[in-house]
CSV table of C-alpha atoms in Angstrom, one decimal:
chain,number,residue,atom,x,y,z
A,1,MET,CA,-17.6,-16.7,-16.9
A,2,SER,CA,-20.7,-14.9,-15.7
A,3,VAL,CA,-21.6,-11.3,-16.7
A,4,ILE,CA,-20.8,-10.2,-13.1
A,5,GLU,CA,-17.4,-11.7,-13.3
A,6,ALA,CA,-16.8,-10.2,-16.7
A,7,ILE,CA,-17.3,-6.7,-15.4
A,8,LYS,CA,-15.6,-7.1,-12.1
A,9,LEU,CA,-13.4,-4.1,-11.6
A,10,LYS,CA,-9.7,-4.6,-11.4
A,11,PRO,CA,-7.1,-2.5,-9.6
A,12,ARG,CA,-5.8,-1.2,-12.9
A,13,ASP,CA,-9.2,0.3,-13.6
A,14,PHE,CA,-8.5,2.7,-10.7
A,15,ALA,CA,-4.9,3.6,-11.7
A,16,SER,CA,-4.3,6.6,-14.0
A,17,ASP,CA,-1.7,6.8,-16.8
A,18,VAL,CA,0.3,9.3,-14.8
A,19,LYS,CA,3.5,7.8,-13.5
A,20,PRO,CA,4.4,8.6,-9.9
A,21,VAL,CA,7.4,10.7,-9.2
A,22,TRP,CA,8.1,9.4,-5.7
A,23,CYS,CA,11.7,8.3,-5.0
A,24,PRO,CA,12.3,4.7,-5.9
A,25,GLY,CA,11.9,2.7,-2.6
A,26,CYS,CA,9.2,5.1,-1.2
A,27,GLY,CA,6.5,3.4,0.8
A,28,ASP,CA,3.8,5.5,-1.0
A,29,TYR,CA,4.1,3.3,-4.1
A,30,HIS,CA,2.7,0.4,-2.0
A,31,VAL,CA,0.0,2.6,-0.6
A,32,LEU,CA,-1.2,3.5,-4.1
A,33,MET,CA,-1.2,-0.2,-4.9
A,34,SER,CA,-3.3,-0.8,-1.7
A,35,VAL,CA,-5.8,1.9,-2.6
A,36,THR,CA,-6.4,0.6,-6.1
A,37,ARG,CA,-6.8,-3.0,-4.8
A,38,ALA,CA,-9.2,-1.8,-2.1
A,39,LEU,CA,-11.3,0.2,-4.5
A,40,ALA,CA,-11.5,-2.8,-6.9
A,41,ALA,CA,-12.6,-5.0,-4.1
A,42,LEU,CA,-15.2,-2.5,-3.0
A,43,GLY,CA,-16.5,-2.6,-6.6
A,44,THR,CA,-17.5,1.1,-6.7
A,45,PRO,CA,-16.8,2.4,-10.2
A,46,PRO,CA,-14.1,5.1,-10.4
A,47,GLU,CA,-16.6,7.8,-11.3
A,48,ARG,CA,-18.3,7.2,-7.9
A,49,VAL,CA,-15.1,7.7,-5.9
A,50,ALA,CA,-13.3,11.0,-5.0
A,51,VAL,CA,-9.7,11.0,-3.8
A,52,VAL,CA,-8.9,14.3,-2.0
A,53,SER,CA,-5.5,15.4,-0.7
A,54,GLY,CA,-3.5,18.3,0.6
A,55,ILE,CA,0.2,19.0,0.0
A,56,GLY,CA,3.2,16.8,0.3
A,57,CYS,CA,4.7,13.6,-1.3
A,58,SER,CA,1.7,11.5,-0.2
A,59,SER,CA,-0.8,14.1,-1.4
A,60,ARG,CA,0.2,13.6,-5.0
A,61,ILE,CA,-1.9,10.4,-5.0
A,62,PRO,CA,-5.1,11.7,-6.6
A,63,ALA,CA,-3.3,12.2,-9.9
A,64,TYR,CA,-2.2,8.6,-9.9
A,65,THR,CA,-5.8,7.3,-9.6
A,66,ASN,CA,-8.5,7.2,-12.2
A,67,CYS,CA,-11.1,8.5,-9.8
A,68,TYR,CA,-12.3,12.1,-9.4
A,69,GLY,CA,-9.6,13.9,-7.4
A,70,PHE,CA,-8.8,17.2,-5.7
A,71,HIS,CA,-5.2,18.1,-4.9
A,72,GLY,CA,-6.0,20.8,-2.4
A,73,VAL,CA,-4.0,23.3,-0.3
A,74,HIS,CA,-1.8,22.4,2.6
A,75,GLY,CA,-3.5,20.8,5.5
A,76,ARG,CA,-7.0,21.4,4.1
A,77,SER,CA,-7.8,18.0,2.7
A,78,LEU,CA,-10.2,17.1,5.4
A,79,ALA,CA,-12.1,20.3,5.0
A,80,LEU,CA,-12.4,19.6,1.3
A,81,GLY,CA,-13.3,16.0,1.8
A,82,THR,CA,-15.9,16.7,4.5
A,83,GLY,CA,-17.6,19.4,2.4
A,84,LEU,CA,-17.6,17.1,-0.6
A,85,LYS,CA,-19.1,14.2,1.3
A,86,VAL,CA,-21.8,16.4,2.8
A,87,ALA,CA,-22.7,17.8,-0.6
A,88,ARG,CA,-22.5,14.4,-2.4
A,89,PRO,CA,-23.2,11.7,0.2
A,90,ASP,CA,-23.5,9.2,-2.7
A,91,LEU,CA,-19.8,9.3,-3.4
A,92,THR,CA,-17.1,7.3,-1.7
A,93,VAL,CA,-14.7,9.8,-0.3
A,94,LEU,CA,-11.1,8.9,0.4
A,95,VAL,CA,-9.0,11.7,2.0
A,96,MET,CA,-5.2,11.1,1.7
A,97,SER,CA,-2.6,12.9,3.6
A,98,GLY,CA,0.9,12.8,5.2
A,99,ASP,CA,2.0,13.3,8.8
A,100,GLY,CA,3.0,17.0,8.2
A,101,ASP,CA,0.0,17.9,6.1
A,102,GLY,CA,-2.4,16.0,8.3
A,103,PHE,CA,-1.2,16.6,11.8
A,104,SER,CA,0.6,19.9,11.7
A,105,ILE,CA,-0.8,22.2,9.1
A,106,GLY,CA,-4.0,20.3,9.1
A,107,GLY,CA,-4.0,19.3,12.7
A,108,ASN,CA,-7.0,21.3,13.7
A,109,HIS,CA,-9.1,20.0,10.8
A,110,PHE,CA,-8.1,16.4,12.0
A,111,LEU,CA,-9.7,17.0,15.4
A,112,HIS,CA,-12.9,18.4,14.1
A,113,ALA,CA,-13.3,15.9,11.3
A,114,CYS,CA,-13.1,13.1,14.0
A,115,ARG,CA,-15.7,15.0,16.0
A,116,ARG,CA,-18.1,15.5,13.1
A,117,ASN,CA,-17.8,11.8,12.2
A,118,VAL,CA,-18.9,12.3,8.6
A,119,ASP,CA,-18.8,9.1,6.6
A,120,LEU,CA,-15.4,9.2,4.9
A,121,THR,CA,-12.1,7.5,5.1
A,122,TYR,CA,-8.9,9.3,6.1
A,123,VAL,CA,-5.6,7.6,5.1
A,124,VAL,CA,-2.4,9.2,6.4
A,125,MET,CA,0.9,8.0,5.1
A,126,ASP,CA,3.1,8.5,8.1
A,127,ASN,CA,6.9,8.6,7.5
A,128,ARG,CA,7.7,10.9,10.4
A,129,VAL,CA,9.4,13.5,8.3
A,130,TYR,CA,8.6,16.3,5.8
A,131,GLY,CA,10.0,14.6,2.7
A,132,MET,CA,8.9,17.0,-0.1
A,133,THR,CA,10.5,20.0,1.6
A,134,LYS,CA,13.7,17.9,2.3
A,135,GLY,CA,13.9,16.4,5.7
A,136,GLN,CA,12.4,18.5,8.4
A,137,PRO,CA,11.1,16.8,11.6
A,138,SER,CA,7.3,16.4,11.5
A,139,PRO,CA,4.8,16.1,14.4
A,140,THR,CA,5.3,12.3,14.6
A,141,THR,CA,9.1,12.4,14.4
A,142,GLU,CA,10.8,10.7,17.3
A,143,PRO,CA,12.2,13.3,19.8
A,144,ASP,CA,15.8,12.0,19.5
A,145,TRP,CA,15.9,11.8,15.7
A,146,ASP,CA,19.1,13.5,14.9
A,147,SER,CA,19.3,15.5,11.7
A,148,ALA,CA,21.1,18.5,10.2
A,149,LEU,CA,18.0,20.6,10.8
A,150,ALA,CA,17.5,19.5,14.4
A,151,PRO,CA,20.9,18.4,15.9
A,152,GLY,CA,20.3,16.0,18.7
A,153,GLY,CA,16.6,15.8,17.9
A,154,THR,CA,13.7,18.1,18.6
A,155,GLY,CA,13.2,16.8,22.2
A,156,LEU,CA,9.5,17.1,21.6
A,157,ARG,CA,6.9,14.5,22.5
A,158,PRO,CA,5.6,13.0,19.2
A,159,PHE,CA,2.0,13.6,18.2
A,160,HIS,CA,0.0,10.4,18.7
A,161,PRO,CA,-2.6,10.4,15.9
A,162,LEU,CA,-4.4,7.2,16.8
A,163,VAL,CA,-5.1,8.2,20.4
A,164,ILE,CA,-6.1,11.7,19.3
A,165,ALA,CA,-8.5,10.3,16.8
A,166,LEU,CA,-10.1,8.1,19.4
A,167,ALA,CA,-10.3,11.0,21.9
A,168,SER,CA,-11.8,13.2,19.3
A,169,GLY,CA,-14.5,10.8,18.2
A,170,ALA,CA,-13.3,8.9,15.1
A,171,ASN,CA,-15.5,5.8,14.6
A,172,PHE,CA,-12.9,3.5,13.2
A,173,VAL,CA,-9.1,3.5,13.9
A,174,ALA,CA,-6.5,1.3,12.4
A,175,ARG,CA,-2.8,1.1,11.7
A,176,ALA,CA,-1.3,-0.5,8.6
A,177,PHE,CA,2.2,-0.9,7.0
A,178,SER,CA,2.8,0.1,3.4
A,179,GLY,CA,5.1,-2.9,2.9
A,180,HIS,CA,2.1,-5.2,3.3
A,181,PRO,CA,-0.1,-3.9,0.5
A,182,ASP,CA,-2.6,-6.6,0.6
A,183,GLU,CA,-3.3,-6.3,4.3
A,184,THR,CA,-3.4,-2.5,4.0
A,185,ALA,CA,-6.0,-2.9,1.2
A,186,ARG,CA,-8.1,-5.1,3.4
A,187,ILE,CA,-8.0,-2.5,6.2
A,188,ILE,CA,-8.9,0.3,3.8
A,189,VAL,CA,-11.9,-1.8,2.6
A,190,GLU,CA,-13.1,-2.2,6.1
A,191,ALA,CA,-12.5,1.5,6.9
A,192,VAL,CA,-14.6,2.5,3.9
A,193,ARG,CA,-17.4,0.1,4.8
A,194,HIS,CA,-17.5,1.2,8.4
A,195,PRO,CA,-20.0,4.1,8.9
A,196,GLY,CA,-18.7,7.4,10.1
A,197,PHE,CA,-15.1,8.8,10.1
A,198,SER,CA,-12.5,6.1,9.6
A,199,PHE,CA,-8.9,6.8,10.3
A,200,VAL,CA,-6.1,4.6,8.9
A,201,GLU,CA,-2.5,5.5,9.8
A,202,VAL,CA,-0.2,3.8,7.3
A,203,LEU,CA,3.5,3.5,8.3
A,204,SER,CA,5.1,4.4,5.0
A,205,PRO,CA,8.9,4.6,5.0
A,206,CYS,CA,10.8,7.6,3.5
A,207,VAL,CA,13.9,5.9,2.1
A,208,THR,CA,15.5,9.2,1.2
A,209,PHE,CA,15.4,11.2,4.5
A,210,ARG,CA,14.7,8.4,6.9
A,211,PRO,CA,16.7,5.4,5.6
A,212,ASP,CA,16.6,4.0,9.2
A,213,GLN,CA,12.9,3.3,8.5
A,214,SER,CA,13.9,0.3,6.3
A,215,GLU,CA,13.9,-1.7,9.5
A,216,TRP,CA,10.1,-1.1,9.9
A,217,LYS,CA,9.4,-4.2,7.8
A,218,ASP,CA,11.1,-6.3,10.6
A,219,LEU,CA,9.3,-4.5,13.4
A,220,VAL,CA,5.7,-4.5,12.4
A,221,HIS,CA,3.5,-7.3,13.7
A,222,ALA,CA,-0.2,-8.2,13.7
A,223,ALA,CA,-2.2,-6.6,16.6
A,224,PRO,CA,-2.4,-9.4,19.2
A,225,VAL,CA,-6.0,-8.8,20.2
A,226,GLU,CA,-9.3,-8.3,18.4
A,227,ALA,CA,-10.5,-4.7,17.9
A,228,THR,CA,-12.6,-3.2,20.6
A,229,ASP,CA,-15.7,-0.9,20.5
A,230,ASP,CA,-14.6,0.7,23.8
A,231,PRO,CA,-12.6,3.8,23.0
A,232,ALA,CA,-11.0,3.9,26.5
A,233,ARG,CA,-9.8,0.4,26.2
A,234,ALA,CA,-8.5,1.0,22.6
A,235,ALA,CA,-6.7,4.2,23.8
A,236,ARG,CA,-5.0,2.3,26.6
A,237,ARG,CA,-3.9,-0.4,24.3
A,238,ILE,CA,-2.6,2.1,21.7
A,239,MET,CA,-0.8,4.2,24.3
A,240,THR,CA,1.0,1.2,25.6
A,241,ASP,CA,1.8,-0.7,22.4
A,242,ASP,CA,5.2,-0.4,20.6
A,243,GLY,CA,3.9,1.7,17.7
A,244,PHE,CA,4.1,-1.3,15.2
A,245,ASN,CA,0.9,-3.1,16.0
A,246,ILE,CA,-0.9,-3.6,12.6
A,247,GLY,CA,-4.6,-4.1,12.2
A,248,VAL,CA,-8.0,-2.7,13.1
A,249,LEU,CA,-7.7,-1.3,16.6
A,250,TYR,CA,-11.1,0.3,17.2
A,251,ARG,CA,-14.6,-0.1,15.6
A,252,GLY,CA,-17.0,2.4,17.1
A,253,ASN,CA,-20.8,2.5,16.9
A,254,ARG,CA,-21.5,6.3,16.8
A,255,PRO,CA,-24.0,7.2,14.1
A,256,PRO,CA,-22.3,9.1,11.3
A,257,GLY,CA,-22.5,12.8,11.2
A,258,THR,CA,-25.0,14.2,8.6
A,259,PRO,CA,-25.6,17.7,7.4
A,260,GLN,CA,-27.9,19.8,9.6
A,261,ALA,CA,-31.5,19.1,8.8
A,262,GLY,CA,-33.3,22.1,7.2
A,263,ALA,CA,-30.1,23.7,5.9
A,264,ALA,CA,-30.9,26.5,3.5
A,265,GLU,CA,-30.6,25.7,-0.2
A,266,VAL,CA,-28.0,27.8,-1.8
A,267,ASP,CA,-28.4,29.2,-5.3
A,268,VAL,CA,-25.1,28.4,-7.0
A,269,ALA,CA,-25.4,31.4,-9.3
A,270,GLU,CA,-26.0,33.7,-6.4
A,271,LEU,CA,-22.9,32.3,-4.7
A,272,ASP,CA,-20.9,32.8,-7.8
A,273,ARG,CA,-21.9,36.4,-8.0
A,274,GLU,CA,-20.6,36.9,-4.4
A,275,PHE,CA,-17.2,35.8,-5.5
A,276,ALA,CA,-17.1,37.9,-8.7
A,277,ILE,CA,-14.4,40.5,-8.7
B,1,MET,CA,-4.5,-16.5,26.0
B,2,THR,CA,-5.2,-13.6,23.8
B,3,ALA,CA,-8.1,-13.4,21.4
B,4,PRO,CA,-7.5,-14.0,17.7
B,5,VAL,CA,-6.1,-11.1,15.7
B,6,SER,CA,-8.6,-8.8,14.0
B,7,GLY,CA,-9.4,-9.9,10.5
B,8,SER,CA,-7.0,-12.0,8.6
B,9,PRO,CA,-3.4,-11.6,9.8
B,10,PRO,CA,-0.7,-11.2,7.2
B,11,GLY,CA,1.0,-14.5,6.6
B,12,ARG,CA,-1.6,-17.2,6.4
B,13,SER,CA,0.1,-20.6,6.1
B,14,SER,CA,0.4,-22.2,2.7
B,15,ALA,CA,-0.8,-25.4,4.4
B,16,ALA,CA,-4.3,-23.9,3.8
B,17,ILE,CA,-4.0,-24.7,0.1
B,18,ALA,CA,-5.8,-28.0,-0.1
B,19,SER,CA,-7.1,-28.3,-3.7
B,20,VAL,CA,-5.8,-28.0,-7.2
B,21,GLY,CA,-8.1,-25.0,-7.8
B,22,GLU,CA,-6.7,-23.1,-4.9
B,23,LEU,CA,-3.2,-23.9,-6.0
B,24,LEU,CA,-3.9,-22.6,-9.5
B,25,ALA,CA,-5.5,-19.5,-8.1
B,26,HIS,CA,-2.3,-18.9,-6.1
B,27,ALA,CA,0.0,-19.7,-9.1
B,28,LEU,CA,-1.8,-17.2,-11.3
B,29,ARG,CA,-2.0,-14.5,-8.7
B,30,MET,CA,1.8,-14.9,-8.0
B,31,GLU,CA,2.7,-14.3,-11.7
B,32,GLU,CA,0.2,-11.4,-12.0
B,33,GLU,CA,1.7,-9.7,-8.9
B,34,ALA,CA,5.2,-10.3,-10.2
B,35,GLU,CA,4.3,-8.8,-13.6
B,36,GLU,CA,2.7,-5.8,-11.9
B,37,ARG,CA,5.7,-5.1,-9.7
B,38,TYR,CA,8.2,-5.3,-12.5
B,39,ARG,CA,6.0,-3.1,-14.8
B,40,LEU,CA,5.7,-0.4,-12.1
B,41,LEU,CA,9.4,-0.6,-11.3
B,42,ALA,CA,10.1,-0.1,-15.0
B,43,ASP,CA,7.8,3.0,-14.9
B,44,GLN,CA,9.7,4.2,-11.8
B,45,MET,CA,13.1,3.8,-13.6
B,46,GLU,CA,11.9,5.6,-16.7
B,47,THR,CA,10.7,8.5,-14.5
B,48,HIS,CA,14.0,8.6,-12.8
B,49,ASN,CA,16.0,8.4,-16.0
B,50,ASN,CA,17.5,5.0,-15.6
B,51,PRO,CA,16.7,3.5,-19.0
B,52,GLU,CA,19.0,0.5,-18.6
B,53,LEU,CA,17.2,-0.7,-15.5
B,54,ALA,CA,13.8,0.3,-16.9
B,55,GLY,CA,14.5,-2.0,-19.9
B,56,LEU,CA,15.5,-4.8,-17.6
B,57,PHE,CA,12.4,-4.5,-15.5
B,58,ARG,CA,10.2,-4.3,-18.6
B,59,LYS,CA,11.8,-7.5,-19.9
B,60,LEU,CA,11.2,-9.2,-16.5
B,61,ALA,CA,7.6,-8.0,-16.5
B,62,GLY,CA,7.2,-9.5,-20.0
B,63,HIS,CA,8.4,-12.9,-18.8
B,64,GLU,CA,6.0,-12.8,-15.8
B,65,ALA,CA,3.1,-11.9,-18.1
B,66,HIS,CA,4.0,-14.8,-20.3
B,67,HIS,CA,4.0,-17.2,-17.3
B,68,ALA,CA,0.6,-15.8,-16.2
B,69,GLU,CA,-0.7,-16.5,-19.7
B,70,GLU,CA,0.6,-20.1,-19.6
B,71,ILE,CA,-1.2,-20.6,-16.3
B,72,ARG,CA,-4.4,-19.1,-17.6
B,73,ALA,CA,-4.2,-21.6,-20.5
B,74,GLN,CA,-3.7,-24.5,-18.0
B,75,ILE,CA,-6.7,-23.3,-16.0
B,76,GLY,CA,-8.9,-23.2,-19.1
B,77,ARG,CA,-12.5,-23.4,-18.1
B,78,MET,CA,-11.8,-24.7,-14.6
B,79,GLU,CA,-13.7,-22.9,-11.8
B,80,LEU,CA,-11.3,-21.2,-9.4
B,81,PRO,CA,-12.1,-19.9,-5.9
B,82,GLY,CA,-12.7,-16.1,-6.0
B,83,LEU,CA,-10.0,-14.7,-3.7
B,84,GLU,CA,-9.3,-11.1,-2.9
B,85,SER,CA,-5.6,-10.3,-2.8
B,86,TRP,CA,-5.4,-10.6,1.0
B,87,ASP,CA,-7.1,-14.0,1.0
B,88,HIS,CA,-4.1,-15.8,-0.4
B,89,SER,CA,-2.1,-18.2,1.8
B,90,TRP,CA,1.4,-17.2,1.0
B,91,GLY,CA,3.0,-18.1,4.3
B,92,GLY,CA,4.0,-14.4,4.6
B,93,PRO,CA,2.5,-11.0,4.1
B,94,GLU,CA,3.2,-10.9,0.4
B,95,SER,CA,3.3,-13.2,-2.6
B,96,PRO,CA,6.7,-15.0,-2.5
B,97,GLU,CA,7.6,-13.8,-6.0
B,98,ALA,CA,6.9,-10.1,-5.3
B,99,VAL,CA,10.0,-8.0,-5.6
B,100,ASP,CA,10.3,-5.6,-2.6
B,101,PHE,CA,9.7,-2.1,-3.8
B,102,GLY,CA,11.4,-0.9,-0.6
B,103,ALA,CA,14.7,-2.4,-1.8
B,104,ILE,CA,14.9,-0.4,-5.0
B,105,ARG,CA,16.8,2.9,-5.2
B,106,TYR,CA,17.5,5.2,-8.2
B,107,THR,CA,21.1,4.0,-7.9
B,108,THR,CA,20.1,0.3,-8.2
B,109,THR,CA,22.2,-1.5,-10.8
B,110,PRO,CA,21.0,-4.2,-13.2
B,111,ARG,CA,23.0,-6.8,-11.2
B,112,GLN,CA,21.4,-5.8,-8.0
B,113,ALA,CA,18.0,-5.9,-9.5
B,114,LEU,CA,18.6,-9.4,-10.9
B,115,GLN,CA,19.7,-10.5,-7.5
B,116,LEU,CA,16.3,-9.3,-6.1
B,117,ALA,CA,14.6,-11.2,-9.0
B,118,LEU,CA,16.7,-14.3,-8.1
B,119,ASP,CA,15.6,-14.1,-4.5
B,120,ALA,CA,11.9,-13.8,-5.6
B,121,GLU,CA,12.2,-16.8,-7.9
B,122,ARG,CA,13.8,-18.8,-5.2
B,123,ARG,CA,11.0,-17.9,-2.8
B,124,ALA,CA,8.5,-19.0,-5.4
B,125,PHE,CA,10.3,-22.3,-5.9
B,126,GLU,CA,10.3,-22.9,-2.1
B,127,PHE,CA,6.6,-22.1,-1.9
B,128,PHE,CA,5.6,-24.7,-4.4
B,129,ASP,CA,8.2,-27.2,-3.2
B,130,ARG,CA,6.8,-27.0,0.3
B,131,ILE,CA,3.2,-27.6,-0.9
B,132,ALA,CA,4.4,-30.5,-3.0
B,133,ALA,CA,6.2,-32.1,-0.1
B,134,ALA,CA,3.2,-31.7,2.3
B,135,ALA,CA,0.4,-32.5,-0.1
B,136,GLY,CA,-1.6,-35.7,0.6
B,137,ASP,CA,-3.7,-35.4,-2.6
B,138,PRO,CA,-1.6,-36.9,-5.5
B,139,GLU,CA,-3.1,-34.5,-8.0
B,140,LEU,CA,-2.2,-31.5,-5.8
B,141,LYS,CA,1.3,-32.9,-5.3
B,142,ARG,CA,1.7,-33.3,-9.1
B,143,TRP,CA,0.7,-29.8,-9.9
B,144,ALA,CA,2.7,-28.2,-7.1
B,145,ALA,CA,5.8,-30.2,-8.1
B,146,GLU,CA,5.3,-29.0,-11.7
B,147,PHE,CA,5.1,-25.4,-10.7
B,148,ALA,CA,8.2,-25.9,-8.4
B,149,ALA,CA,10.1,-27.3,-11.4
B,150,GLU,CA,9.1,-24.3,-13.5
B,151,GLU,CA,10.2,-21.9,-10.8
B,152,ASP,CA,13.5,-23.8,-10.6
B,153,GLU,CA,13.9,-23.2,-14.3
B,154,HIS,CA,13.3,-19.5,-13.8
B,155,VAL,CA,16.0,-19.5,-11.1
B,156,ARG,CA,18.4,-20.9,-13.6
B,157,LEU,CA,17.4,-18.3,-16.3
B,158,VAL,CA,18.0,-15.4,-13.8
B,159,LEU,CA,21.3,-17.0,-12.8
B,160,GLY,CA,22.3,-17.0,-16.5
B,161,GLU,CA,21.3,-13.3,-16.8
B,162,LEU,CA,23.4,-12.5,-13.7
B,163,ASP,CA,26.5,-14.0,-15.4
B,164,LYS,CA,26.0,-11.3,-18.1
B,165,HIS,CA,26.0,-8.5,-15.6
B,166,PRO,CA,29.3,-8.5,-13.6
B,167,GLU,CA,29.6,-6.6,-10.4
B,168,PRO,CA,30.0,-2.9,-11.3
B,169,PRO,CA,33.1,-1.0,-10.1
B,170,ARG,CA,30.9,1.3,-7.9
B,171,HIS,CA,29.0,-0.2,-5.0
B,172,PRO,CA,25.3,0.1,-5.8
B,173,ASP,CA,24.6,1.8,-2.5
B,174,ASP,CA,27.0,4.6,-3.2
B,175,ASP,CA,24.9,7.7,-4.0
B,176,PRO,CA,26.8,10.3,-6.1
B,177,ASP,CA,24.0,12.8,-5.5
B,178,PRO,CA,22.9,12.2,-1.9
B,179,PRO,CA,19.8,13.9,-0.5
B,180,VAL,CA,20.6,17.2,1.3
B,181,PRO,CA,18.3,18.3,4.1
B,182,GLN,CA,17.2,21.9,3.6
B,183,ASP,CA,16.3,24.6,6.1
């Protein structure tokens, strides 16, 4: 065995000793597995990776990794992740979120993170429901999903994150399914390697409040065509697919956003004094 | 005709396994994946205060770890192809022996868990049996048949465990504390 093989990082090197508290059967267990596999394959040591999140079931994930992490406030994971990447471009930054945190409370940050195209990867575990707060419809919930909180459904058109990401300038767009952890890991690896803002929507069933989503494993299928670098073509494909196309759907070639040249150096001690009470 | 799918689609055919080295890499990965799944399921059940099921999953994880160790001993100093987890040719999106996390609930009974383990062992047997039947290389055929026989033995072991766990009076899907949506 060569020295390089001997020190090859393994997925377990990226997992912490904290045991997840997600409901048994939750798709997020698989996503955690995919993230650790992807990071091992990338070969970046845990201390060179930051996992940033907001609030919700999915956002617990930084605690379950052995990387640097920041479990931030609701909807603000992208603001934190963008700031971190701008300040520390040497780090690999993974921002993890859910459909409520990412598309409702954090919806505005999503648009502008796509526009800025800073080189980070945004993974949203989409289960089309607010699970942690016990079953409210989210921005991606189907309009006719009947629940005690929205009898007969909300009647609202669902938010379409992939198309909005494209329209807003994301440089890499993909959809994955949590129940295929190896394929999801492969997509996350490609997302991290692609320059600029990479967005991966992972369909991740909530078995507690959306038991109907157990059928997703029979509905997902590989995207039938190669990814395009034409955002208009990608948008048309995504708008007309069945929502269960899995794979890389768009690889753009916009140069990544970088901090403004000549930005003033900030004295941290001075900044600290400004916040002193 | 449409262009090929982006990247490697989930479900590369097991017919792509053409050498003993590739077969051993798959056999080892299968056992490692099975061990990881059972270990994580044991952790889940400890977190959710189901010690009986946690113990069962821990025991299954131990068996799979032992099988992985046996394969490592068989591999010895043989050079294996370096495969990422998604490079394997399982004939489906996941390793045949991987227990589906999505099928587990906090109400899962030991019998139900053993039935999932049985399904996994049977899929593993079919995987190796299919390769053995199709292999042209006699050495590949011999190794695949040997692994199939081992998986068949595991099937019988799980069947024996199932006999010790009769059907519980309550249906495993009955949830005495169902989730309640909240305003």
